Amino acid sequence: MEKFMDERERLACVGWIRKYLSDMTRKQADSYVLKHMFQRMTGIYSSDTEFQEVMRECGFEPLESTKSVFEVKVDSLVIKNYYKN
């Protein structure tokens, strides 16, 4: 797998996931949408596969029916920021 994020960017991704994907209403979210939210907020590009890998590092597992849909608790500010632009 081709890596797009360096270690500093990967750690920023871990921090973003821990900060924004917890403590709110449960949602099913596709990793592709989440990675674009991360990119829009931080300017850091990752592949969908890399983002899924970091999601797993942070303790999130994909739903059984698919490899890319995760059940997360999404901070409403993240959703507002993503759809604002």
PDB file of N, CA and C in Angstrom:
ATOM      1  N   MET A   1       0.843  -1.179   0.000  1.00  0.00           N
ATOM      2  CA  MET A   1       0.000   0.000   0.000  1.00  0.00           C
ATOM      3  C   MET A   1       0.890   1.244   0.000  1.00  0.00           C
ATOM      4  N   GLU A   2       0.569   2.173  -0.873  1.00  0.00           N
ATOM      5  CA  GLU A   2       1.304   3.433  -0.923  1.00  0.00           C
ATOM      6  C   GLU A   2       0.911   4.299   0.272  1.00  0.00           C
ATOM      7  N   LYS A   3       1.924   4.860   0.934  1.00  0.00           N
ATOM      8  CA  LYS A   3       1.682   5.726   2.096  1.00  0.00           C
ATOM      9  C   LYS A   3       1.728   7.181   1.652  1.00  0.00           C
ATOM     10  N   PHE A   4       0.733   7.946   2.084  1.00  0.00           N
ATOM     11  CA  PHE A   4       0.685   9.370   1.776  1.00  0.00           C
ATOM     12  C   PHE A   4       1.011  10.214   3.003  1.00  0.00           C
ATOM     13  N   MET A   5       0.716   9.695   4.199  1.00  0.00           N
ATOM     14  CA  MET A   5       0.955  10.449   5.430  1.00  0.00           C
ATOM     15  C   MET A   5       2.306  10.073   6.027  1.00  0.00           C
ATOM     16  N   ASP A   6       3.057  11.088   6.460  1.00  0.00           N
ATOM     17  CA  ASP A   6       4.264  10.808   7.224  1.00  0.00           C
ATOM     18  C   ASP A   6       3.856  10.607   8.690  1.00  0.00           C
ATOM     19  N   GLU A   7       4.809  10.333   9.557  1.00  0.00           N
ATOM     20  CA  GLU A   7       4.494  10.023  10.962  1.00  0.00           C
ATOM     21  C   GLU A   7       3.801  11.190  11.669  1.00  0.00           C
ATOM     22  N   ARG A   8       4.238  12.404  11.415  1.00  0.00           N
ATOM     23  CA  ARG A   8       3.609  13.580  12.037  1.00  0.00           C
ATOM     24  C   ARG A   8       2.151  13.698  11.601  1.00  0.00           C
ATOM     25  N   GLU A   9       1.900  13.486  10.317  1.00  0.00           N
ATOM     26  CA  GLU A   9       0.533  13.570   9.801  1.00  0.00           C
ATOM     27  C   GLU A   9      -0.332  12.427  10.332  1.00  0.00           C
ATOM     28  N   ARG A  10       0.259  11.228  10.452  1.00  0.00           N
ATOM     29  CA  ARG A  10      -0.481  10.092  11.002  1.00  0.00           C
ATOM     30  C   ARG A  10      -0.889  10.373  12.436  1.00  0.00           C
ATOM     31  N   LEU A  11       0.021  10.957  13.220  1.00  0.00           N
ATOM     32  CA  LEU A  11      -0.300  11.305  14.609  1.00  0.00           C
ATOM     33  C   LEU A  11      -1.376  12.390  14.666  1.00  0.00           C
ATOM     34  N   ALA A  12      -1.349  13.321  13.711  1.00  0.00           N
ATOM     35  CA  ALA A  12      -2.405  14.336  13.638  1.00  0.00           C
ATOM     36  C   ALA A  12      -3.747  13.669  13.338  1.00  0.00           C
ATOM     37  N   CYS A  13      -3.735  12.656  12.496  1.00  0.00           N
ATOM     38  CA  CYS A  13      -4.948  11.912  12.163  1.00  0.00           C
ATOM     39  C   CYS A  13      -5.483  11.187  13.398  1.00  0.00           C
ATOM     40  N   VAL A  14      -4.600  10.548  14.155  1.00  0.00           N
ATOM     41  CA  VAL A  14      -4.994   9.886  15.406  1.00  0.00           C
ATOM     42  C   VAL A  14      -5.653  10.898  16.341  1.00  0.00           C
ATOM     43  N   GLY A  15      -5.028  12.056  16.500  1.00  0.00           N
ATOM     44  CA  GLY A  15      -5.574  13.097  17.372  1.00  0.00           C
ATOM     45  C   GLY A  15      -6.927  13.587  16.905  1.00  0.00           C
ATOM     46  N   TRP A  16      -7.089  13.755  15.595  1.00  0.00           N
ATOM     47  CA  TRP A  16      -8.357  14.217  15.035  1.00  0.00           C
ATOM     48  C   TRP A  16      -9.459  13.202  15.300  1.00  0.00           C
ATOM     49  N   ILE A  17      -9.169  11.932  15.052  1.00  0.00           N
ATOM     50  CA  ILE A  17     -10.160  10.871  15.278  1.00  0.00           C
ATOM     51  C   ILE A  17     -10.572  10.844  16.744  1.00  0.00           C
ATOM     52  N   ARG A  18      -9.601  10.889  17.634  1.00  0.00           N
ATOM     53  CA  ARG A  18      -9.917  10.848  19.069  1.00  0.00           C
ATOM     54  C   ARG A  18     -10.702  12.075  19.520  1.00  0.00           C
ATOM     55  N   LYS A  19     -10.412  13.220  18.934  1.00  0.00           N
ATOM     56  CA  LYS A  19     -11.095  14.451  19.333  1.00  0.00           C
ATOM     57  C   LYS A  19     -12.517  14.535  18.782  1.00  0.00           C
ATOM     58  N   TYR A  20     -12.695  14.192  17.522  1.00  0.00           N
ATOM     59  CA  TYR A  20     -13.963  14.466  16.856  1.00  0.00           C
ATOM     60  C   TYR A  20     -14.897  13.273  16.684  1.00  0.00           C
ATOM     61  N   LEU A  21     -14.417  12.065  16.832  1.00  0.00           N
ATOM     62  CA  LEU A  21     -15.281  10.909  16.586  1.00  0.00           C
ATOM     63  C   LEU A  21     -15.673  10.218  17.883  1.00  0.00           C
ATOM     64  N   SER A  22     -16.084  11.001  18.871  1.00  0.00           N
ATOM     65  CA  SER A  22     -16.506  10.418  20.146  1.00  0.00           C
ATOM     66  C   SER A  22     -17.502  11.318  20.853  1.00  0.00           C
ATOM     67  N   ASP A  23     -18.186  10.748  21.840  1.00  0.00           N
ATOM     68  CA  ASP A  23     -19.039  11.468  22.797  1.00  0.00           C
ATOM     69  C   ASP A  23     -20.276  12.149  22.234  1.00  0.00           C
ATOM     70  N   MET A  24     -20.719  11.781  21.073  1.00  0.00           N
ATOM     71  CA  MET A  24     -21.951  12.364  20.549  1.00  0.00           C
ATOM     72  C   MET A  24     -22.842  11.234  20.032  1.00  0.00           C
ATOM     73  N   THR A  25     -23.835  11.566  19.262  1.00  0.00           N
ATOM     74  CA  THR A  25     -24.793  10.596  18.739  1.00  0.00           C
ATOM     75  C   THR A  25     -24.112   9.576  17.840  1.00  0.00           C
ATOM     76  N   ARG A  26     -24.505   8.322  17.993  1.00  0.00           N
ATOM     77  CA  ARG A  26     -23.945   7.263  17.143  1.00  0.00           C
ATOM     78  C   ARG A  26     -24.422   7.432  15.704  1.00  0.00           C
ATOM     79  N   LYS A  27     -23.498   7.263  14.797  1.00  0.00           N
ATOM     80  CA  LYS A  27     -23.795   7.333  13.367  1.00  0.00           C
ATOM     81  C   LYS A  27     -22.985   6.260  12.667  1.00  0.00           C
ATOM     82  N   GLN A  28     -23.489   5.807  11.538  1.00  0.00           N
ATOM     83  CA  GLN A  28     -22.675   4.970  10.673  1.00  0.00           C
ATOM     84  C   GLN A  28     -22.041   5.900   9.659  1.00  0.00           C
ATOM     85  N   ALA A  29     -20.738   5.857   9.572  1.00  0.00           N
ATOM     86  CA  ALA A  29     -20.032   6.790   8.696  1.00  0.00           C
ATOM     87  C   ALA A  29     -19.040   6.038   7.823  1.00  0.00           C
ATOM     88  N   ASP A  30     -19.065   6.341   6.552  1.00  0.00           N
ATOM     89  CA  ASP A  30     -18.135   5.740   5.614  1.00  0.00           C
ATOM     90  C   ASP A  30     -16.765   6.381   5.799  1.00  0.00           C
ATOM     91  N   SER A  31     -15.739   5.561   5.822  1.00  0.00           N
ATOM     92  CA  SER A  31     -14.384   6.078   6.034  1.00  0.00           C
ATOM     93  C   SER A  31     -13.984   7.078   4.953  1.00  0.00           C
ATOM     94  N   TYR A  32     -14.497   6.907   3.742  1.00  0.00           N
ATOM     95  CA  TYR A  32     -14.165   7.829   2.660  1.00  0.00           C
ATOM     96  C   TYR A  32     -14.671   9.240   2.971  1.00  0.00           C
ATOM     97  N   VAL A  33     -15.883   9.341   3.518  1.00  0.00           N
ATOM     98  CA  VAL A  33     -16.431  10.638   3.920  1.00  0.00           C
ATOM     99  C   VAL A  33     -15.624  11.198   5.087  1.00  0.00           C
ATOM    100  N   LEU A  34     -15.321  10.358   6.077  1.00  0.00           N
ATOM    101  CA  LEU A  34     -14.556  10.812   7.243  1.00  0.00           C
ATOM    102  C   LEU A  34     -13.170  11.307   6.847  1.00  0.00           C
ATOM    103  N   LYS A  35     -12.504  10.602   5.936  1.00  0.00           N
ATOM    104  CA  LYS A  35     -11.160  11.038   5.533  1.00  0.00           C
ATOM    105  C   LYS A  35     -11.212  12.385   4.825  1.00  0.00           C
ATOM    106  N   HIS A  36     -12.298  12.648   4.090  1.00  0.00           N
ATOM    107  CA  HIS A  36     -12.443  13.955   3.450  1.00  0.00           C
ATOM    108  C   HIS A  36     -12.728  15.043   4.476  1.00  0.00           C
ATOM    109  N   MET A  37     -13.463  14.716   5.522  1.00  0.00           N
ATOM    110  CA  MET A  37     -13.684  15.675   6.609  1.00  0.00           C
ATOM    111  C   MET A  37     -12.347  16.011   7.261  1.00  0.00           C
ATOM    112  N   PHE A  38     -11.537  14.986   7.537  1.00  0.00           N
ATOM    113  CA  PHE A  38     -10.206  15.172   8.119  1.00  0.00           C
ATOM    114  C   PHE A  38      -9.352  16.050   7.207  1.00  0.00           C
ATOM    115  N   GLN A  39      -9.360  15.757   5.909  1.00  0.00           N
ATOM    116  CA  GLN A  39      -8.546  16.526   4.963  1.00  0.00           C
ATOM    117  C   GLN A  39      -8.999  17.981   4.901  1.00  0.00           C
ATOM    118  N   ARG A  40     -10.300  18.205   4.865  1.00  0.00           N
ATOM    119  CA  ARG A  40     -10.808  19.576   4.782  1.00  0.00           C
ATOM    120  C   ARG A  40     -10.423  20.376   6.027  1.00  0.00           C
ATOM    121  N   MET A  41     -10.459  19.735   7.192  1.00  0.00           N
ATOM    122  CA  MET A  41     -10.166  20.449   8.444  1.00  0.00           C
ATOM    123  C   MET A  41      -8.676  20.635   8.697  1.00  0.00           C
ATOM    124  N   THR A  42      -7.832  19.742   8.167  1.00  0.00           N
ATOM    125  CA  THR A  42      -6.404  19.792   8.493  1.00  0.00           C
ATOM    126  C   THR A  42      -5.500  20.071   7.299  1.00  0.00           C
ATOM    127  N   GLY A  43      -6.001  19.856   6.097  1.00  0.00           N
ATOM    128  CA  GLY A  43      -5.164  19.998   4.911  1.00  0.00           C
ATOM    129  C   GLY A  43      -4.268  18.797   4.660  1.00  0.00           C
ATOM    130  N   ILE A  44      -4.439  17.725   5.426  1.00  0.00           N
ATOM    131  CA  ILE A  44      -3.605  16.524   5.297  1.00  0.00           C
ATOM    132  C   ILE A  44      -4.340  15.487   4.455  1.00  0.00           C
ATOM    133  N   TYR A  45      -3.669  15.003   3.398  1.00  0.00           N
ATOM    134  CA  TYR A  45      -4.254  13.977   2.541  1.00  0.00           C
ATOM    135  C   TYR A  45      -3.882  12.597   3.057  1.00  0.00           C
ATOM    136  N   SER A  46      -4.849  11.688   3.029  1.00  0.00           N
ATOM    137  CA  SER A  46      -4.579  10.272   3.291  1.00  0.00           C
ATOM    138  C   SER A  46      -5.405   9.457   2.315  1.00  0.00           C
ATOM    139  N   SER A  47      -4.941   8.272   2.018  1.00  0.00           N
ATOM    140  CA  SER A  47      -5.772   7.371   1.224  1.00  0.00           C
ATOM    141  C   SER A  47      -6.863   6.815   2.133  1.00  0.00           C
ATOM    142  N   ASP A  48      -7.907   6.279   1.534  1.00  0.00           N
ATOM    143  CA  ASP A  48      -8.982   5.680   2.328  1.00  0.00           C
ATOM    144  C   ASP A  48      -8.441   4.505   3.142  1.00  0.00           C
ATOM    145  N   THR A  49      -7.561   3.721   2.542  1.00  0.00           N
ATOM    146  CA  THR A  49      -6.973   2.575   3.240  1.00  0.00           C
ATOM    147  C   THR A  49      -6.161   3.026   4.445  1.00  0.00           C
ATOM    148  N   GLU A  50      -5.352   4.078   4.285  1.00  0.00           N
ATOM    149  CA  GLU A  50      -4.587   4.615   5.423  1.00  0.00           C
ATOM    150  C   GLU A  50      -5.512   5.092   6.528  1.00  0.00           C
ATOM    151  N   PHE A  51      -6.576   5.802   6.152  1.00  0.00           N
ATOM    152  CA  PHE A  51      -7.500   6.329   7.150  1.00  0.00           C
ATOM    153  C   PHE A  51      -8.172   5.184   7.904  1.00  0.00           C
ATOM    154  N   GLN A  52      -8.575   4.134   7.183  1.00  0.00           N
ATOM    155  CA  GLN A  52      -9.172   2.963   7.832  1.00  0.00           C
ATOM    156  C   GLN A  52      -8.187   2.327   8.813  1.00  0.00           C
ATOM    157  N   GLU A  53      -6.926   2.264   8.425  1.00  0.00           N
ATOM    158  CA  GLU A  53      -5.877   1.707   9.289  1.00  0.00           C
ATOM    159  C   GLU A  53      -5.777   2.503  10.599  1.00  0.00           C
ATOM    160  N   VAL A  54      -5.785   3.833  10.499  1.00  0.00           N
ATOM    161  CA  VAL A  54      -5.691   4.684  11.686  1.00  0.00           C
ATOM    162  C   VAL A  54      -6.965   4.564  12.528  1.00  0.00           C
ATOM    163  N   MET A  55      -8.125   4.436  11.879  1.00  0.00           N
ATOM    164  CA  MET A  55      -9.377   4.217  12.625  1.00  0.00           C
ATOM    165  C   MET A  55      -9.252   2.963  13.486  1.00  0.00           C
ATOM    166  N   ARG A  56      -8.706   1.906  12.916  1.00  0.00           N
ATOM    167  CA  ARG A  56      -8.530   0.655  13.670  1.00  0.00           C
ATOM    168  C   ARG A  56      -7.540   0.851  14.818  1.00  0.00           C
ATOM    169  N   GLU A  57      -6.456   1.587  14.564  1.00  0.00           N
ATOM    170  CA  GLU A  57      -5.488   1.894  15.636  1.00  0.00           C
ATOM    171  C   GLU A  57      -6.170   2.589  16.809  1.00  0.00           C
ATOM    172  N   CYS A  58      -7.178   3.403  16.505  1.00  0.00           N
ATOM    173  CA  CYS A  58      -7.893   4.172  17.531  1.00  0.00           C
ATOM    174  C   CYS A  58      -9.033   3.379  18.167  1.00  0.00           C
ATOM    175  N   GLY A  59      -9.142   2.103  17.820  1.00  0.00           N
ATOM    176  CA  GLY A  59     -10.131   1.246  18.458  1.00  0.00           C
ATOM    177  C   GLY A  59     -11.453   1.109  17.740  1.00  0.00           C
ATOM    178  N   PHE A  60     -11.580   1.694  16.557  1.00  0.00           N
ATOM    179  CA  PHE A  60     -12.810   1.562  15.780  1.00  0.00           C
ATOM    180  C   PHE A  60     -12.690   0.359  14.856  1.00  0.00           C
ATOM    181  N   GLU A  61     -13.741  -0.419  14.762  1.00  0.00           N
ATOM    182  CA  GLU A  61     -13.777  -1.557  13.849  1.00  0.00           C
ATOM    183  C   GLU A  61     -14.897  -1.338  12.846  1.00  0.00           C
ATOM    184  N   PRO A  62     -14.669  -1.732  11.587  1.00  0.00           N
ATOM    185  CA  PRO A  62     -15.734  -1.572  10.598  1.00  0.00           C
ATOM    186  C   PRO A  62     -16.893  -2.516  10.902  1.00  0.00           C
ATOM    187  N   LEU A  63     -18.076  -2.137  10.443  1.00  0.00           N
ATOM    188  CA  LEU A  63     -19.225  -3.020  10.576  1.00  0.00           C
ATOM    189  C   LEU A  63     -18.979  -4.271   9.740  1.00  0.00           C
ATOM    190  N   GLU A  64     -19.549  -5.370  10.143  1.00  0.00           N
ATOM    191  CA  GLU A  64     -19.294  -6.646   9.472  1.00  0.00           C
ATOM    192  C   GLU A  64     -19.666  -6.650   8.000  1.00  0.00           C
ATOM    193  N   SER A  65     -20.705  -5.910   7.636  1.00  0.00           N
ATOM    194  CA  SER A  65     -21.196  -5.951   6.262  1.00  0.00           C
ATOM    195  C   SER A  65     -20.271  -5.270   5.251  1.00  0.00           C
ATOM    196  N   THR A  66     -19.342  -4.483   5.723  1.00  0.00           N
ATOM    197  CA  THR A  66     -18.448  -3.756   4.821  1.00  0.00           C
ATOM    198  C   THR A  66     -17.133  -3.473   5.526  1.00  0.00           C
ATOM    199  N   LYS A  67     -16.118  -3.185   4.761  1.00  0.00           N
ATOM    200  CA  LYS A  67     -14.828  -2.845   5.355  1.00  0.00           C
ATOM    201  C   LYS A  67     -14.680  -1.353   5.592  1.00  0.00           C
ATOM    202  N   SER A  68     -15.552  -0.538   4.995  1.00  0.00           N
ATOM    203  CA  SER A  68     -15.322   0.906   5.052  1.00  0.00           C
ATOM    204  C   SER A  68     -16.334   1.692   5.879  1.00  0.00           C
ATOM    205  N   VAL A  69     -17.369   1.037   6.419  1.00  0.00           N
ATOM    206  CA  VAL A  69     -18.352   1.756   7.228  1.00  0.00           C
ATOM    207  C   VAL A  69     -18.103   1.454   8.696  1.00  0.00           C
ATOM    208  N   PHE A  70     -17.896   2.513   9.470  1.00  0.00           N
ATOM    209  CA  PHE A  70     -17.605   2.404  10.889  1.00  0.00           C
ATOM    210  C   PHE A  70     -18.746   3.028  11.675  1.00  0.00           C
ATOM    211  N   GLU A  71     -19.044   2.473  12.853  1.00  0.00           N
ATOM    212  CA  GLU A  71     -20.000   3.126  13.740  1.00  0.00           C
ATOM    213  C   GLU A  71     -19.195   4.050  14.639  1.00  0.00           C
ATOM    214  N   VAL A  72     -19.474   5.332  14.551  1.00  0.00           N
ATOM    215  CA  VAL A  72     -18.723   6.337  15.306  1.00  0.00           C
ATOM    216  C   VAL A  72     -19.695   7.269  16.010  1.00  0.00           C
ATOM    217  N   LYS A  73     -19.190   7.977  16.984  1.00  0.00           N
ATOM    218  CA  LYS A  73     -19.942   9.056  17.617  1.00  0.00           C
ATOM    219  C   LYS A  73     -19.327  10.340  17.085  1.00  0.00           C
ATOM    220  N   VAL A  74     -20.078  11.060  16.289  1.00  0.00           N
ATOM    221  CA  VAL A  74     -19.528  12.202  15.563  1.00  0.00           C
ATOM    222  C   VAL A  74     -19.915  13.509  16.239  1.00  0.00           C
ATOM    223  N   ASP A  75     -18.922  14.344  16.534  1.00  0.00           N
ATOM    224  CA  ASP A  75     -19.138  15.679  17.082  1.00  0.00           C
ATOM    225  C   ASP A  75     -19.887  16.501  16.037  1.00  0.00           C
ATOM    226  N   SER A  76     -20.981  17.110  16.421  1.00  0.00           N
ATOM    227  CA  SER A  76     -21.796  17.854  15.456  1.00  0.00           C
ATOM    228  C   SER A  76     -21.028  18.991  14.790  1.00  0.00           C
ATOM    229  N   LEU A  77     -20.024  19.565  15.455  1.00  0.00           N
ATOM    230  CA  LEU A  77     -19.208  20.622  14.870  1.00  0.00           C
ATOM    231  C   LEU A  77     -18.476  20.120  13.632  1.00  0.00           C
ATOM    232  N   VAL A  78     -18.020  18.884  13.662  1.00  0.00           N
ATOM    233  CA  VAL A  78     -17.333  18.307  12.513  1.00  0.00           C
ATOM    234  C   VAL A  78     -18.281  18.245  11.320  1.00  0.00           C
ATOM    235  N   ILE A  79     -19.493  17.767  11.563  1.00  0.00           N
ATOM    236  CA  ILE A  79     -20.476  17.678  10.487  1.00  0.00           C
ATOM    237  C   ILE A  79     -20.792  19.066   9.941  1.00  0.00           C
ATOM    238  N   LYS A  80     -21.005  20.034  10.822  1.00  0.00           N
ATOM    239  CA  LYS A  80     -21.298  21.405  10.378  1.00  0.00           C
ATOM    240  C   LYS A  80     -20.157  21.966   9.548  1.00  0.00           C
ATOM    241  N   ASN A  81     -18.920  21.775   9.994  1.00  0.00           N
ATOM    242  CA  ASN A  81     -17.761  22.276   9.252  1.00  0.00           C
ATOM    243  C   ASN A  81     -17.652  21.620   7.885  1.00  0.00           C
ATOM    244  N   TYR A  82     -17.931  20.330   7.814  1.00  0.00           N
ATOM    245  CA  TYR A  82     -17.794  19.611   6.548  1.00  0.00           C
ATOM    246  C   TYR A  82     -18.809  20.103   5.524  1.00  0.00           C
ATOM    247  N   TYR A  83     -20.047  20.264   5.950  1.00  0.00           N
ATOM    248  CA  TYR A  83     -21.097  20.634   5.012  1.00  0.00           C
ATOM    249  C   TYR A  83     -21.250  22.134   4.817  1.00  0.00           C
ATOM    250  N   LYS A  84     -20.522  22.930   5.611  1.00  0.00           N
ATOM    251  CA  LYS A  84     -20.594  24.395   5.494  1.00  0.00           C
ATOM    252  C   LYS A  84     -20.030  24.863   4.163  1.00  0.00           C
ATOM    253  N   ASN A  85     -18.961  24.233   3.704  1.00  0.00           N
ATOM    254  CA  ASN A  85     -18.269  24.690   2.488  1.00  0.00           C
ATOM    255  C   ASN A  85     -18.842  24.076   1.265  1.00  0.00           C
TER     256      ASN A  85
END
